[in-house]
Amino acid sequence: MEKTYCVKVAYDGSMFSGWAKQNDNSIRTVQSCIENVLSEITKEKTNIYGSGRTDKYVHAIDQCFHFKTKYELDKKILFKQMLIKQPEDIFFKSIKEVNSSFHSRFSIKKKTYLYKVNTGKFNIFERNYVLQYNKPIDIKKLKKASKNFIGEKNFLSYSTSESINSIRKIENIRIVKENDYVLFYFTGNGFLRSMIRMIVGTLLNHNENKTTIDDINYYLDNPKKGSSQAKADGCGLYLYKTVY
């Protein structure tokens, strides 16, 4: 009897070319690595479906994926085997059996991404995990500017997506300073490719007076793929939380 499982997973994106598997099997992706692990355990070709596709170098604290299998061993034994075989930069956090209609992408209610910026001195040991901005950020100024992105809008100008529907809803943007670090939290029902990185890049340009509030709204009111141009590096971005 076929079963459907939902798995929560974290990963260090530094050595991956993103989440989605590629036609070239030599390209290392999170999806292909996990599918290889599961296929080895279940002795059947196993396809997984994630809550979203993270780009190259992007990390995840709380990614979710589901898969279907006819594998008959107990869930606890299955999960134990997954933990034994997981690559060193992937960590399986939990597993649960779900209804066959469950879909990691389409069943999700909302997700939160975190973007981390270092405003202090360059830290070589964090270069793969935090954007090394290395200059002060006016938190009050960016909080005010970020309000322009909240709500249901056409984010095509802040995306490299090929999606036909570029309307997305951002519920909340929270900007927090912790010592030398500024943390940007974005919560919404879904995000386009590069959308958060382009919004962060635009906000950092605004911090340096390279982009105005009028510019921000112009790109929202006149959607054209990638026209806002600014894009922060992938290393500072984390899929932080998925809610079902």
PDB file of C-alpha atoms in Angstrom:
ATOM      1  CA  MET A   1       0.000   0.000   0.000  1.00  0.00           C
ATOM      2  CA  GLU A   2       1.394   3.378  -1.011  1.00  0.00           C
ATOM      3  CA  LYS A   3       2.053   5.901   1.760  1.00  0.00           C
ATOM      4  CA  THR A   4       2.715   9.645   1.674  1.00  0.00           C
ATOM      5  CA  TYR A   5       5.295  11.171   3.997  1.00  0.00           C
ATOM      6  CA  CYS A   6       6.056  14.786   4.873  1.00  0.00           C
ATOM      7  CA  VAL A   7       9.640  15.500   5.933  1.00  0.00           C
ATOM      8  CA  LYS A   8      11.085  18.647   7.499  1.00  0.00           C
ATOM      9  CA  VAL A   9      14.699  19.232   6.510  1.00  0.00           C
ATOM     10  CA  ALA A  10      17.495  21.767   7.038  1.00  0.00           C
ATOM     11  CA  TYR A  11      20.502  22.192   4.783  1.00  0.00           C
ATOM     12  CA  ASP A  12      23.632  24.222   4.241  1.00  0.00           C
ATOM     13  CA  GLY A  13      23.283  25.523   0.693  1.00  0.00           C
ATOM     14  CA  SER A  14      26.945  26.473   0.255  1.00  0.00           C
ATOM     15  CA  MET A  15      27.876  23.425  -1.824  1.00  0.00           C
ATOM     16  CA  PHE A  16      24.592  23.033  -3.702  1.00  0.00           C
ATOM     17  CA  SER A  17      23.457  24.461  -7.028  1.00  0.00           C
ATOM     18  CA  GLY A  18      20.038  25.117  -5.545  1.00  0.00           C
ATOM     19  CA  TRP A  19      17.160  22.848  -4.585  1.00  0.00           C
ATOM     20  CA  ALA A  20      15.875  21.641  -7.955  1.00  0.00           C
ATOM     21  CA  LYS A  21      17.541  18.709  -9.701  1.00  0.00           C
ATOM     22  CA  GLN A  22      19.065  19.374 -13.122  1.00  0.00           C
ATOM     23  CA  ASN A  23      19.230  17.355 -16.336  1.00  0.00           C
ATOM     24  CA  ASP A  24      22.982  17.144 -15.809  1.00  0.00           C
ATOM     25  CA  ASN A  25      23.401  14.567 -13.038  1.00  0.00           C
ATOM     26  CA  SER A  26      26.871  15.878 -12.220  1.00  0.00           C
ATOM     27  CA  ILE A  27      25.316  19.077 -10.830  1.00  0.00           C
ATOM     28  CA  ARG A  28      24.810  18.696  -7.080  1.00  0.00           C
ATOM     29  CA  THR A  29      21.377  19.806  -5.861  1.00  0.00           C
ATOM     30  CA  VAL A  30      19.480  19.266  -2.622  1.00  0.00           C
ATOM     31  CA  GLN A  31      16.608  17.488  -4.361  1.00  0.00           C
ATOM     32  CA  SER A  32      18.848  15.028  -6.200  1.00  0.00           C
ATOM     33  CA  CYS A  33      20.825  14.188  -3.046  1.00  0.00           C
ATOM     34  CA  ILE A  34      17.673  13.488  -1.026  1.00  0.00           C
ATOM     35  CA  GLU A  35      16.109  11.439  -3.815  1.00  0.00           C
ATOM     36  CA  ASN A  36      19.270   9.345  -4.003  1.00  0.00           C
ATOM     37  CA  VAL A  37      19.103   8.676  -0.251  1.00  0.00           C
ATOM     38  CA  LEU A  38      15.429   7.678  -0.352  1.00  0.00           C
ATOM     39  CA  SER A  39      15.799   5.570  -3.491  1.00  0.00           C
ATOM     40  CA  GLU A  40      18.649   3.665  -1.867  1.00  0.00           C
ATOM     41  CA  ILE A  41      16.550   2.963   1.235  1.00  0.00           C
ATOM     42  CA  THR A  42      13.254   2.095  -0.465  1.00  0.00           C
ATOM     43  CA  LYS A  43      14.840   0.250  -3.413  1.00  0.00           C
ATOM     44  CA  GLU A  44      12.511   2.163  -5.733  1.00  0.00           C
ATOM     45  CA  LYS A  45      12.815   5.378  -7.746  1.00  0.00           C
ATOM     46  CA  THR A  46      11.649   8.071  -5.343  1.00  0.00           C
ATOM     47  CA  ASN A  47      10.667  11.602  -6.365  1.00  0.00           C
ATOM     48  CA  ILE A  48      10.311  14.360  -3.787  1.00  0.00           C
ATOM     49  CA  TYR A  49       8.372  17.637  -3.976  1.00  0.00           C
ATOM     50  CA  GLY A  50       9.495  20.650  -1.944  1.00  0.00           C
ATOM     51  CA  SER A  51       7.569  23.568  -0.491  1.00  0.00           C
ATOM     52  CA  GLY A  52       9.679  25.838  -2.681  1.00  0.00           C
ATOM     53  CA  ARG A  53      12.868  25.965  -4.733  1.00  0.00           C
ATOM     54  CA  THR A  54      15.817  27.669  -3.106  1.00  0.00           C
ATOM     55  CA  ASP A  55      18.506  29.095  -5.387  1.00  0.00           C
ATOM     56  CA  LYS A  56      22.213  28.338  -5.509  1.00  0.00           C
ATOM     57  CA  TYR A  57      23.955  28.962  -2.135  1.00  0.00           C
ATOM     58  CA  VAL A  58      20.630  29.557  -0.341  1.00  0.00           C
ATOM     59  CA  HIS A  59      20.114  27.699   2.946  1.00  0.00           C
ATOM     60  CA  ALA A  60      17.114  26.205   4.730  1.00  0.00           C
ATOM     61  CA  ILE A  61      16.266  25.907   8.412  1.00  0.00           C
ATOM     62  CA  ASP A  62      12.758  24.561   7.851  1.00  0.00           C
ATOM     63  CA  GLN A  63      12.215  23.258   4.322  1.00  0.00           C
ATOM     64  CA  CYS A  64       9.435  20.714   3.806  1.00  0.00           C
ATOM     65  CA  PHE A  65       9.076  18.031   1.151  1.00  0.00           C
ATOM     66  CA  HIS A  66       6.796  15.064   0.552  1.00  0.00           C
ATOM     67  CA  PHE A  67       7.173  11.768  -1.241  1.00  0.00           C
ATOM     68  CA  LYS A  68       5.152   8.659  -1.932  1.00  0.00           C
ATOM     69  CA  THR A  69       6.423   5.130  -1.439  1.00  0.00           C
ATOM     70  CA  LYS A  70       5.335   1.508  -1.236  1.00  0.00           C
ATOM     71  CA  TYR A  71       8.138   0.876   1.244  1.00  0.00           C
ATOM     72  CA  GLU A  72       6.617  -1.217   4.039  1.00  0.00           C
ATOM     73  CA  LEU A  73       9.021  -0.767   6.942  1.00  0.00           C
ATOM     74  CA  ASP A  74       7.950   1.168  10.032  1.00  0.00           C
ATOM     75  CA  LYS A  75       8.200   4.974   9.821  1.00  0.00           C
ATOM     76  CA  LYS A  76      10.718   5.071  12.691  1.00  0.00           C
ATOM     77  CA  ILE A  77      12.982   2.587  10.925  1.00  0.00           C
ATOM     78  CA  LEU A  78      12.674   4.525   7.670  1.00  0.00           C
ATOM     79  CA  PHE A  79      13.630   7.760   9.417  1.00  0.00           C
ATOM     80  CA  LYS A  80      16.546   6.114  11.219  1.00  0.00           C
ATOM     81  CA  GLN A  81      17.889   4.944   7.864  1.00  0.00           C
ATOM     82  CA  MET A  82      17.484   8.463   6.476  1.00  0.00           C
ATOM     83  CA  LEU A  83      19.540   9.899   9.340  1.00  0.00           C
ATOM     84  CA  ILE A  84      22.271   7.323   8.789  1.00  0.00           C
ATOM     85  CA  LYS A  85      22.520   8.031   5.069  1.00  0.00           C
ATOM     86  CA  GLN A  86      22.001  11.821   5.038  1.00  0.00           C
ATOM     87  CA  PRO A  87      24.879  13.875   3.537  1.00  0.00           C
ATOM     88  CA  GLU A  88      26.863  15.995   5.991  1.00  0.00           C
ATOM     89  CA  ASP A  89      25.239  19.226   4.768  1.00  0.00           C
ATOM     90  CA  ILE A  90      21.642  17.939   4.944  1.00  0.00           C
ATOM     91  CA  PHE A  91      19.763  17.227   8.184  1.00  0.00           C
ATOM     92  CA  PHE A  92      16.397  15.465   8.294  1.00  0.00           C
ATOM     93  CA  LYS A  93      14.494  17.013  11.218  1.00  0.00           C
ATOM     94  CA  SER A  94      11.257  15.031  11.309  1.00  0.00           C
ATOM     95  CA  ILE A  95       8.942  12.760   9.343  1.00  0.00           C
ATOM     96  CA  LYS A  96       5.207  12.123   9.499  1.00  0.00           C
ATOM     97  CA  GLU A  97       2.694  10.216   7.455  1.00  0.00           C
ATOM     98  CA  VAL A  98       0.126  12.482   5.790  1.00  0.00           C
ATOM     99  CA  ASN A  99      -3.007  12.187   3.686  1.00  0.00           C
ATOM    100  CA  SER A 100      -2.410  11.168   0.073  1.00  0.00           C
ATOM    101  CA  SER A 101      -3.801  14.537  -1.075  1.00  0.00           C
ATOM    102  CA  PHE A 102      -1.098  16.477   0.813  1.00  0.00           C
ATOM    103  CA  HIS A 103       1.312  18.495  -1.335  1.00  0.00           C
ATOM    104  CA  SER A 104       4.275  20.347   0.167  1.00  0.00           C
ATOM    105  CA  ARG A 105       3.943  23.261  -2.240  1.00  0.00           C
ATOM    106  CA  PHE A 106       0.187  23.609  -2.680  1.00  0.00           C
ATOM    107  CA  SER A 107      -0.919  22.740   0.871  1.00  0.00           C
ATOM    108  CA  ILE A 108       1.258  25.387   2.508  1.00  0.00           C
ATOM    109  CA  LYS A 109      -0.436  28.292   4.302  1.00  0.00           C
ATOM    110  CA  LYS A 110       2.551  30.595   4.588  1.00  0.00           C
ATOM    111  CA  LYS A 111       6.319  30.622   4.746  1.00  0.00           C
ATOM    112  CA  THR A 112       8.963  32.878   6.230  1.00  0.00           C
ATOM    113  CA  TYR A 113      12.380  33.645   4.796  1.00  0.00           C
ATOM    114  CA  LEU A 114      15.267  35.176   6.726  1.00  0.00           C
ATOM    115  CA  TYR A 115      18.005  37.297   5.185  1.00  0.00           C
ATOM    116  CA  LYS A 116      21.129  37.961   7.280  1.00  0.00           C
ATOM    117  CA  VAL A 117      23.411  40.965   6.811  1.00  0.00           C
ATOM    118  CA  ASN A 118      26.682  41.743   8.595  1.00  0.00           C
ATOM    119  CA  THR A 119      27.122  45.486   9.113  1.00  0.00           C
ATOM    120  CA  GLY A 120      30.377  45.095  11.064  1.00  0.00           C
ATOM    121  CA  LYS A 121      33.853  44.078   9.956  1.00  0.00           C
ATOM    122  CA  PHE A 122      34.290  41.487   7.219  1.00  0.00           C
ATOM    123  CA  ASN A 123      34.149  37.974   8.668  1.00  0.00           C
ATOM    124  CA  ILE A 124      35.756  35.418   6.362  1.00  0.00           C
ATOM    125  CA  PHE A 125      34.299  32.503   8.340  1.00  0.00           C
ATOM    126  CA  GLU A 126      30.749  33.720   7.726  1.00  0.00           C
ATOM    127  CA  ARG A 127      31.130  34.621   4.068  1.00  0.00           C
ATOM    128  CA  ASN A 128      28.957  31.663   2.982  1.00  0.00           C
ATOM    129  CA  TYR A 129      26.217  32.331   5.538  1.00  0.00           C
ATOM    130  CA  VAL A 130      25.798  36.097   5.908  1.00  0.00           C
ATOM    131  CA  LEU A 131      25.959  38.945   3.398  1.00  0.00           C
ATOM    132  CA  GLN A 132      29.167  40.855   4.168  1.00  0.00           C
ATOM    133  CA  TYR A 133      27.733  44.353   3.739  1.00  0.00           C
ATOM    134  CA  ASN A 134      30.216  45.787   6.260  1.00  0.00           C
ATOM    135  CA  LYS A 135      28.680  49.236   6.623  1.00  0.00           C
ATOM    136  CA  PRO A 136      25.997  50.795   8.867  1.00  0.00           C
ATOM    137  CA  ILE A 137      22.296  50.352   8.121  1.00  0.00           C
ATOM    138  CA  ASP A 138      19.639  52.915   9.008  1.00  0.00           C
ATOM    139  CA  ILE A 139      17.040  50.540  10.470  1.00  0.00           C
ATOM    140  CA  LYS A 140      14.345  53.185  10.834  1.00  0.00           C
ATOM    141  CA  LYS A 141      14.760  54.241   7.201  1.00  0.00           C
ATOM    142  CA  LEU A 142      14.540  50.668   5.892  1.00  0.00           C
ATOM    143  CA  LYS A 143      11.554  49.796   8.067  1.00  0.00           C
ATOM    144  CA  LYS A 144       9.690  52.723   6.541  1.00  0.00           C
ATOM    145  CA  ALA A 145      10.692  51.747   2.996  1.00  0.00           C
ATOM    146  CA  SER A 146       9.805  48.083   3.531  1.00  0.00           C
ATOM    147  CA  LYS A 147       6.154  48.970   4.161  1.00  0.00           C
ATOM    148  CA  ASN A 148       5.796  49.629   0.426  1.00  0.00           C
ATOM    149  CA  PHE A 149       6.262  45.907  -0.246  1.00  0.00           C
ATOM    150  CA  ILE A 150       3.593  44.706   2.181  1.00  0.00           C
ATOM    151  CA  GLY A 151       0.305  43.497   0.713  1.00  0.00           C
ATOM    152  CA  GLU A 152      -0.788  41.790  -2.496  1.00  0.00           C
ATOM    153  CA  LYS A 153       1.231  43.223  -5.377  1.00  0.00           C
ATOM    154  CA  ASN A 154       2.785  42.391  -8.726  1.00  0.00           C
ATOM    155  CA  PHE A 155       6.424  41.621  -7.891  1.00  0.00           C
ATOM    156  CA  LEU A 156       7.622  40.875 -11.427  1.00  0.00           C
ATOM    157  CA  SER A 157      10.134  43.754 -11.321  1.00  0.00           C
ATOM    158  CA  TYR A 158      11.594  42.177  -8.185  1.00  0.00           C
ATOM    159  CA  SER A 159      11.984  38.729  -9.669  1.00  0.00           C
ATOM    160  CA  THR A 160      13.777  36.647 -12.279  1.00  0.00           C
ATOM    161  CA  SER A 161      10.805  34.283 -12.446  1.00  0.00           C
ATOM    162  CA  GLU A 162       9.248  32.945 -15.635  1.00  0.00           C
ATOM    163  CA  SER A 163       5.934  32.491 -13.791  1.00  0.00           C
ATOM    164  CA  ILE A 164       2.827  33.672 -15.638  1.00  0.00           C
ATOM    165  CA  ASN A 165       1.293  34.843 -12.363  1.00  0.00           C
ATOM    166  CA  SER A 166       3.613  37.276 -10.578  1.00  0.00           C
ATOM    167  CA  ILE A 167       1.063  38.430  -7.986  1.00  0.00           C
ATOM    168  CA  ARG A 168       2.169  37.580  -4.447  1.00  0.00           C
ATOM    169  CA  LYS A 169       1.141  38.702  -0.978  1.00  0.00           C
ATOM    170  CA  ILE A 170       3.686  39.677   1.664  1.00  0.00           C
ATOM    171  CA  GLU A 171       2.002  39.636   5.070  1.00  0.00           C
ATOM    172  CA  ASN A 172       4.846  41.037   7.099  1.00  0.00           C
ATOM    173  CA  ILE A 173       8.424  42.300   6.872  1.00  0.00           C
ATOM    174  CA  ARG A 174      10.332  42.463  10.136  1.00  0.00           C
ATOM    175  CA  ILE A 175      13.773  44.081  10.362  1.00  0.00           C
ATOM    176  CA  VAL A 176      15.765  43.425  13.522  1.00  0.00           C
ATOM    177  CA  LYS A 177      19.251  44.520  14.609  1.00  0.00           C
ATOM    178  CA  GLU A 178      21.278  42.066  16.692  1.00  0.00           C
ATOM    179  CA  ASN A 179      24.745  43.422  17.502  1.00  0.00           C
ATOM    180  CA  ASP A 180      26.500  43.827  14.116  1.00  0.00           C
ATOM    181  CA  TYR A 181      23.814  41.888  12.260  1.00  0.00           C
ATOM    182  CA  VAL A 182      20.602  43.058  10.630  1.00  0.00           C
ATOM    183  CA  LEU A 183      17.995  40.341  10.096  1.00  0.00           C
ATOM    184  CA  PHE A 184      15.214  40.697   7.527  1.00  0.00           C
ATOM    185  CA  TYR A 185      12.185  38.385   7.997  1.00  0.00           C
ATOM    186  CA  PHE A 186       9.679  38.073   5.141  1.00  0.00           C
ATOM    187  CA  THR A 187       6.380  36.227   5.678  1.00  0.00           C
ATOM    188  CA  GLY A 188       3.908  35.551   2.881  1.00  0.00           C
ATOM    189  CA  ASN A 189       1.872  32.990   0.987  1.00  0.00           C
ATOM    190  CA  GLY A 190       4.587  32.476  -1.611  1.00  0.00           C
ATOM    191  CA  PHE A 191       7.559  34.151  -3.255  1.00  0.00           C
ATOM    192  CA  LEU A 192       8.864  34.417  -6.815  1.00  0.00           C
ATOM    193  CA  ARG A 193      12.364  33.398  -7.821  1.00  0.00           C
ATOM    194  CA  SER A 194      14.961  35.889  -6.481  1.00  0.00           C
ATOM    195  CA  MET A 195      12.131  38.037  -5.082  1.00  0.00           C
ATOM    196  CA  ILE A 196      13.463  38.381  -1.538  1.00  0.00           C
ATOM    197  CA  ARG A 197      17.048  38.854  -2.682  1.00  0.00           C
ATOM    198  CA  MET A 198      15.954  41.650  -5.034  1.00  0.00           C
ATOM    199  CA  ILE A 199      13.864  43.340  -2.354  1.00  0.00           C
ATOM    200  CA  VAL A 200      16.780  43.183   0.101  1.00  0.00           C
ATOM    201  CA  GLY A 201      19.138  44.491  -2.587  1.00  0.00           C
ATOM    202  CA  THR A 202      16.749  47.377  -3.258  1.00  0.00           C
ATOM    203  CA  LEU A 203      16.448  48.189   0.457  1.00  0.00           C
ATOM    204  CA  LEU A 204      20.234  48.217   0.824  1.00  0.00           C
ATOM    205  CA  ASN A 205      20.469  50.554  -2.180  1.00  0.00           C
ATOM    206  CA  HIS A 206      17.886  52.747  -0.469  1.00  0.00           C
ATOM    207  CA  ASN A 207      20.096  52.726   2.630  1.00  0.00           C
ATOM    208  CA  GLU A 208      22.848  54.251   0.456  1.00  0.00           C
ATOM    209  CA  ASN A 209      20.438  56.722  -1.210  1.00  0.00           C
ATOM    210  CA  LYS A 210      20.848  54.963  -4.569  1.00  0.00           C
ATOM    211  CA  THR A 211      17.138  54.116  -4.701  1.00  0.00           C
ATOM    212  CA  THR A 212      14.205  56.265  -3.582  1.00  0.00           C
ATOM    213  CA  ILE A 213      10.740  55.357  -2.306  1.00  0.00           C
ATOM    214  CA  ASP A 214       9.400  56.611  -5.637  1.00  0.00           C
ATOM    215  CA  ASP A 215      11.714  54.161  -7.424  1.00  0.00           C
ATOM    216  CA  ILE A 216      10.432  51.296  -5.278  1.00  0.00           C
ATOM    217  CA  ASN A 217       6.827  52.100  -6.096  1.00  0.00           C
ATOM    218  CA  TYR A 218       7.583  52.691  -9.776  1.00  0.00           C
ATOM    219  CA  TYR A 219       8.834  49.119 -10.155  1.00  0.00           C
ATOM    220  CA  LEU A 220       5.759  47.821  -8.333  1.00  0.00           C
ATOM    221  CA  ASP A 221       3.404  49.877 -10.502  1.00  0.00           C
ATOM    222  CA  ASN A 222       5.240  49.086 -13.751  1.00  0.00           C
ATOM    223  CA  PRO A 223       6.051  45.376 -13.559  1.00  0.00           C
ATOM    224  CA  LYS A 224       8.800  44.192 -15.880  1.00  0.00           C
ATOM    225  CA  LYS A 225      10.864  41.098 -15.198  1.00  0.00           C
ATOM    226  CA  GLY A 226      13.938  41.928 -13.106  1.00  0.00           C
ATOM    227  CA  SER A 227      13.817  45.649 -13.855  1.00  0.00           C
ATOM    228  CA  SER A 228      14.683  46.678 -10.283  1.00  0.00           C
ATOM    229  CA  GLN A 229      18.076  45.013 -10.987  1.00  0.00           C
ATOM    230  CA  ALA A 230      19.499  45.071  -7.437  1.00  0.00           C
ATOM    231  CA  LYS A 231      19.952  41.552  -6.048  1.00  0.00           C
ATOM    232  CA  ALA A 232      21.618  40.571  -2.783  1.00  0.00           C
ATOM    233  CA  ASP A 233      23.828  37.466  -2.730  1.00  0.00           C
ATOM    234  CA  GLY A 234      22.247  34.062  -2.122  1.00  0.00           C
ATOM    235  CA  CYS A 235      24.482  33.236   0.851  1.00  0.00           C
ATOM    236  CA  GLY A 236      22.503  35.393   3.305  1.00  0.00           C
ATOM    237  CA  LEU A 237      19.108  33.841   2.550  1.00  0.00           C
ATOM    238  CA  TYR A 238      17.421  31.102   4.589  1.00  0.00           C
ATOM    239  CA  LEU A 239      14.068  29.379   4.221  1.00  0.00           C
ATOM    240  CA  TYR A 240      13.216  29.965   7.866  1.00  0.00           C
ATOM    241  CA  LYS A 241       9.763  28.518   8.510  1.00  0.00           C
ATOM    242  CA  THR A 242       6.982  26.666   6.680  1.00  0.00           C
ATOM    243  CA  VAL A 243       3.435  26.567   8.058  1.00  0.00           C
ATOM    244  CA  TYR A 244       0.713  24.110   7.003  1.00  0.00           C
TER     245      TYR A 244
END
